[in-house]
Amino acid sequence: MALLAAGGPSSPRKGQDVGKPRMQATAFDRARGLMGTQSGAVLRARVLGVVESLLCLLLFLIHGLLLVLLTTRGEGVISRRIAAEFPSWVESRVVEATPIALSVEDAGLSPFVAANLDSDNAAHRLAARGVLFLLAHIPTLQNDLGCLATLLASGLGVFILILGVRSLRLGAVASAATEAASSLRRQLHRQMYRLGQSALPTEGTGPVANIFSREVNDVRDALQAELDSRWTVPVLLSGLLLTCLLTSWIPTIFIAALGGLAWIAARALDNASKARSTGAAHDLALSYTMLQEDLSLLRTVRVHGVENVDRDRFDEHVHRHRAADRRRLVIDGQSTNRLALLLGIAATLGLGILVHSVVVRGDAPASALLIMSAIRVAMPAVSNWIRSLGILRQGSRSASGISEYLEKAPELQQAVGAQFVPPMKQRISFENVTLHNARGRAILEGFSAEIPSGSRTAVMSLDEEAMHAVACLIPRLIDPRTGRVRIDGLDLREVTLESLRAQVGLVLQADLVFSDSVFANIALGDPAHDLPRVIEAAKIAHAHQFIQDLPHGYDTQIGPMGEYLSIDMQYRIGLARAILHDPSIVILEEPTSTLDDEIKPLLDDTVDRLAAHRTLVILPHRLSTIRRCDQVLVIHNGRLEVSGPPRDLHASSKLFRHLEYVEFNQFATGEIEAGQMNG
């Protein structure tokens, strides 16, 4: 029966979603519906689940016949009334004959048939006739040794078949569940396009990444657990219960009722224990916090010379921590003991019922052993089903979170009748723009500024989010909460996103390269960009030389699964991409990391070439870059504090000079140390 105990994991059926919050149930139902795209895999999983359960029941019946052989040892008495129904070979097993009965030895399963063929129980008579049919057609069952070998070989064959069916079923379950998870991830990815606030690089994708990974995995695990046993466990448990009822219905009913009562009592004990354990864990965490506080204040204690007082406090906190820890361990131990006592009582009563049925009622010992084996087989399935309830609850909660994210209204909407925006000829205007981040903090507040066409404009601020907000408003990756952004007088909300973004090139240090070939990173899959054009753009960006030195040139895979590129190499690939895109507006964020002296002139030359007949908006990280700009926009507390040529601002603006020192002074930032300027 150890073979049958490996009957596979189980999980709640669809109808068991009742009692969950309606929103969670509805969200999980939608996630379950995604498995419909793998209807073939779902159907295979269901059919194979039923087949596996039936094979497990067959293996259980073979085990039951082995128990019969074990208890009878092939010896029995055949009544003269039914002797004529036995095959003729039984006569060779007769060791004693009387007018009313025949005693047989080495007769395999014949004693089982003799004991049940004229039974008052119709199920027993049916089972006896089935075994009698096997005895008549399978010669190896006609003696004890042959019967033992046949049953063992049959059991092993069925077990191997079970493993094969299970492998196919688990593959089908995995296909359906993973396809549903992939579909959810595709929906999340598309929703990220629609939601604008995640465009701010400083906000990152942390919350979405949690949904994308952990919560989708929770839903996948719940779908897998449900589909894994939805058609397996009910068939298996129903078959076991039916077999036990047909074998001996009175003890089966009593034991089933006893198991139900034990389950209810165990749940009540578990809930009470969890409440006490939670309180103890809270006290333990609080005392541990106090210990950490004592350790963190050692410097203050030593400076003020209160070591004696601090030792007393620490000893008191150690005592509280020990008491709380002991209470938690005692509670956990008592819970385990109570549960063990409950199971022990239930097992004792169940065993007593089975022994009573054999000793007092005269049931066959094999019947009691069969019921005990059925309980042993059912316990892992029930245990896995209980475990899967938690998986399903977590999956329902995660499905609700995913659904909530997918149902968010997009912040970016394209107006009906939106017009085409031509290449910029005059200016970009920010008119009283207010923008909040995802946490509700005002990034821009009443921000107004102009960027003339063909100019090179630097955006400076102590607030990195404010700088990125200006950069992301231009291609309309985000919309202002209030105010307007215009290009040549056209409100960006009134132009098509396609025509607007065709005019903008974006090179941000958080989004420089993809895990793909160098060619794909520059061309971005646009079939209009062939290799010669990509090479030409790379040459302008001073990237062609190092690309040629890569193992496979432009076909070299870069990123975590390929070749490592330094930040300046990644930046030059981003510049080449912008050059190939040929926009009228280019937004550049310089790398924050220190660049080699021989690289800086190459980047400056690329930016000079890129600036020809274009408008450049730069988020600078080098002082020389600021000085090469036509104007600087200085943002403070979300507003435009001052703007103008860098030379004028250096003379007139304290804030500009402060930013120069804090953000760009090499001594202040630690890029160089005193004495390194010599030579």
XYZ file of N, CA and C in Angstrom, residues 297-379:
249
model
N 22.571 51.414 20.908
C 22.819 52.603 21.735
C 24.088 52.484 22.574
N 24.958 51.551 22.226
C 26.160 51.342 23.027
C 27.051 52.580 23.076
N 27.157 53.296 21.963
C 28.018 54.488 21.966
C 27.495 55.546 22.933
N 26.189 55.761 22.908
C 25.597 56.737 23.828
C 25.817 56.315 25.275
N 25.650 55.030 25.546
C 25.846 54.510 26.906
C 27.279 54.756 27.365
N 28.245 54.467 26.493
C 29.642 54.617 26.880
C 30.023 56.081 27.083
N 29.506 56.956 26.209
C 29.828 58.377 26.339
C 29.319 58.931 27.656
N 28.119 58.492 28.080
C 27.514 59.024 29.301
C 27.850 58.192 30.533
N 28.628 57.143 30.358
C 29.082 56.369 31.506
C 27.983 55.688 32.284
N 26.954 55.155 31.604
C 25.834 54.501 32.304
C 25.812 53.009 31.967
N 27.006 52.391 31.941
C 27.090 50.976 31.588
C 26.313 50.097 32.562
N 26.345 50.429 33.860
C 25.631 49.605 34.847
C 24.130 49.623 34.596
N 23.596 50.814 34.347
C 22.157 50.925 34.062
C 21.811 50.169 32.789
N 22.670 50.290 31.770
C 22.400 49.623 30.498
C 22.454 48.105 30.658
N 23.387 47.583 31.467
C 23.453 46.137 31.683
C 22.184 45.629 32.350
N 21.669 46.405 33.313
C 20.423 45.993 33.967
C 19.266 45.961 32.967
N 19.202 47.016 32.136
C 18.148 47.049 31.109
C 18.280 45.861 30.159
N 19.516 45.599 29.723
C 19.737 44.509 28.779
C 19.361 43.163 29.403
N 19.744 42.960 30.686
C 19.386 41.706 31.361
C 17.875 41.547 31.454
N 17.194 42.654 31.727
C 15.727 42.595 31.801
C 15.126 42.221 30.449
N 15.666 42.821 29.377
C 15.150 42.518 28.036
C 15.482 41.094 27.622
N 16.665 40.596 28.032
C 17.010 39.203 27.751
C 16.039 38.265 28.463
N 15.700 38.612 29.699
C 14.754 37.785 30.456
C 13.384 37.777 29.766
N 12.925 38.950 29.311
C 11.629 39.011 28.616
C 11.677 38.202 27.319
N 12.798 38.319 26.600
C 12.932 37.582 25.343
C 12.906 36.080 25.608
N 13.617 35.646 26.659
C 13.632 34.230 26.999
C 12.235 33.737 27.371
N 11.514 34.535 28.159
C 10.165 34.133 28.577
C 9.230 34.023 27.375
N 9.318 35.004 26.478
C 8.456 34.972 25.292
C 8.814 33.805 24.390
N 10.116 33.558 24.224
C 10.557 32.448 23.375
C 10.128 31.112 23.963
N 10.272 30.979 25.298
C 9.856 29.735 25.948
C 8.352 29.517 25.798
N 7.589 30.609 25.974
C 6.131 30.485 25.851
C 5.743 30.036 24.441
N 6.432 30.587 23.432
C 6.125 30.200 22.052
C 6.435 28.725 21.821
N 7.595 28.283 22.300
C 7.974 26.886 22.113
C 7.025 25.945 22.853
N 6.619 26.348 24.074
C 5.688 25.517 24.846
C 4.347 25.421 24.134
N 3.871 26.557 23.624
C 2.584 26.556 22.919
C 2.644 25.644 21.703
N 3.732 25.753 20.926
C 3.867 24.893 19.744
C 3.934 23.427 20.146
N 4.680 23.146 21.226
C 4.775 21.763 21.683
C 3.447 21.233 22.184
N 2.716 22.062 22.954
C 1.418 21.635 23.458
C 0.439 21.390 22.313
N 0.513 22.251 21.286
C -0.362 22.060 20.128
C -0.078 20.729 19.451
N 1.216 20.413 19.299
C 1.588 19.139 18.687
C 1.119 17.968 19.538
N 1.271 18.106 20.851
C 0.839 17.027 21.740
C -0.667 16.830 21.695
N -1.414 17.936 21.700
C -2.882 17.814 21.647
C -3.320 17.145 20.354
N -2.682 17.567 19.255
C -3.045 16.963 17.972
C -2.681 15.480 17.950
N -1.495 15.159 18.501
C -1.092 13.748 18.569
C -2.055 12.946 19.441
N -2.492 13.549 20.570
C -3.449 12.868 21.449
C -4.766 12.634 20.728
N -5.225 13.652 20.009
C -6.479 13.519 19.269
C -6.379 12.414 18.224
N -5.262 12.418 17.459
C -5.084 11.390 16.437
C -4.934 10.017 17.083
N -4.258 9.980 18.231
C -4.112 8.703 18.925
C -5.449 8.139 19.377
N -6.296 9.024 19.927
C -7.629 8.577 20.358
C -8.433 8.085 19.164
N -8.394 8.881 18.061
C -9.144 8.493 16.864
C -8.627 7.173 16.308
N -7.298 7.001 16.283
C -6.727 5.757 15.756
C -7.088 4.574 16.651
N -7.070 4.787 17.970
C -7.411 3.709 18.903
C -8.865 3.276 18.734
N -9.753 4.272 18.650
C -11.172 3.939 18.456
C -11.393 3.249 17.118
N -10.722 3.746 16.067
C -10.875 3.119 14.758
C -10.363 1.692 14.755
N -9.209 1.489 15.390
C -8.672 0.129 15.473
C -9.596 -0.768 16.294
N -10.152 -0.211 17.372
C -11.092 -0.988 18.170
C -12.313 -1.409 17.368
N -12.811 -0.491 16.549
C -13.973 -0.820 15.708
C -13.641 -1.954 14.751
N -12.446 -1.897 14.138
C -12.060 -2.941 13.187
C -11.870 -4.284 13.882
N -11.200 -4.271 15.040
C -11.003 -5.525 15.771
C -12.343 -6.097 16.223
N -13.241 -5.233 16.677
C -14.574 -5.684 17.088
C -15.296 -6.342 15.919
N -15.156 -5.739 14.731
C -15.851 -6.316 13.576
C -15.322 -7.706 13.247
N -14.031 -7.948 13.531
C -13.460 -9.266 13.238
C -13.766 -10.257 14.358
N -13.540 -9.843 15.622
C -13.651 -10.763 16.761
C -15.107 -11.038 17.122
N -15.925 -9.977 17.181
C -17.305 -10.127 17.652
C -18.266 -10.432 16.509
N -18.156 -9.613 15.425
C -19.120 -9.788 14.343
C -18.726 -10.899 13.384
N -17.474 -11.332 13.458
C -17.049 -12.451 12.617
C -16.629 -12.066 11.220
N -16.324 -10.765 10.981
C -15.822 -10.374 9.662
C -14.458 -10.998 9.422
N -14.114 -11.173 8.160
C -12.813 -11.745 7.817
C -11.701 -10.775 8.187
N -10.573 -11.274 8.688
C -9.451 -10.375 8.997
C -8.997 -9.560 7.796
N -9.108 -10.157 6.606
C -8.702 -9.423 5.398
C -9.536 -8.163 5.206
N -10.805 -8.196 5.632
C -11.662 -7.015 5.495
C -11.133 -5.870 6.340
N -10.756 -6.166 7.585
C -10.216 -5.133 8.463
C -8.902 -4.587 7.916
N -8.043 -5.498 7.430
C -6.770 -5.053 6.861
C -6.986 -4.190 5.625
N -8.001 -4.542 4.836
C -8.291 -3.762 3.631
C -8.750 -2.353 3.989
N -9.582 -2.220 5.002
C -10.049 -0.898 5.425
C -8.886 -0.080 5.969
N -8.018 -0.716 6.746
C -6.845 -0.004 7.255
C -5.945 0.468 6.108
N -5.786 -0.359 5.103
C -4.985 0.029 3.944
C -5.629 1.191 3.193
N -6.957 1.176 3.085
C -7.658 2.269 2.408
C -7.441 3.587 3.144
N -7.465 3.531 4.477
C -7.206 4.743 5.264
C -5.795 5.237 5.002
N -4.845 4.300 4.938
C -3.449 4.675 4.679
C -3.294 5.318 3.304
N -4.033 4.840 2.331
C -3.971 5.422 0.989
C -4.637 6.796 0.962
N -5.744 6.931 1.680
C -6.515 8.179 1.627
C -5.828 9.320 2.367
N -5.059 9.005 3.404
C -4.483 10.070 4.237
C -3.580 11.032 3.457
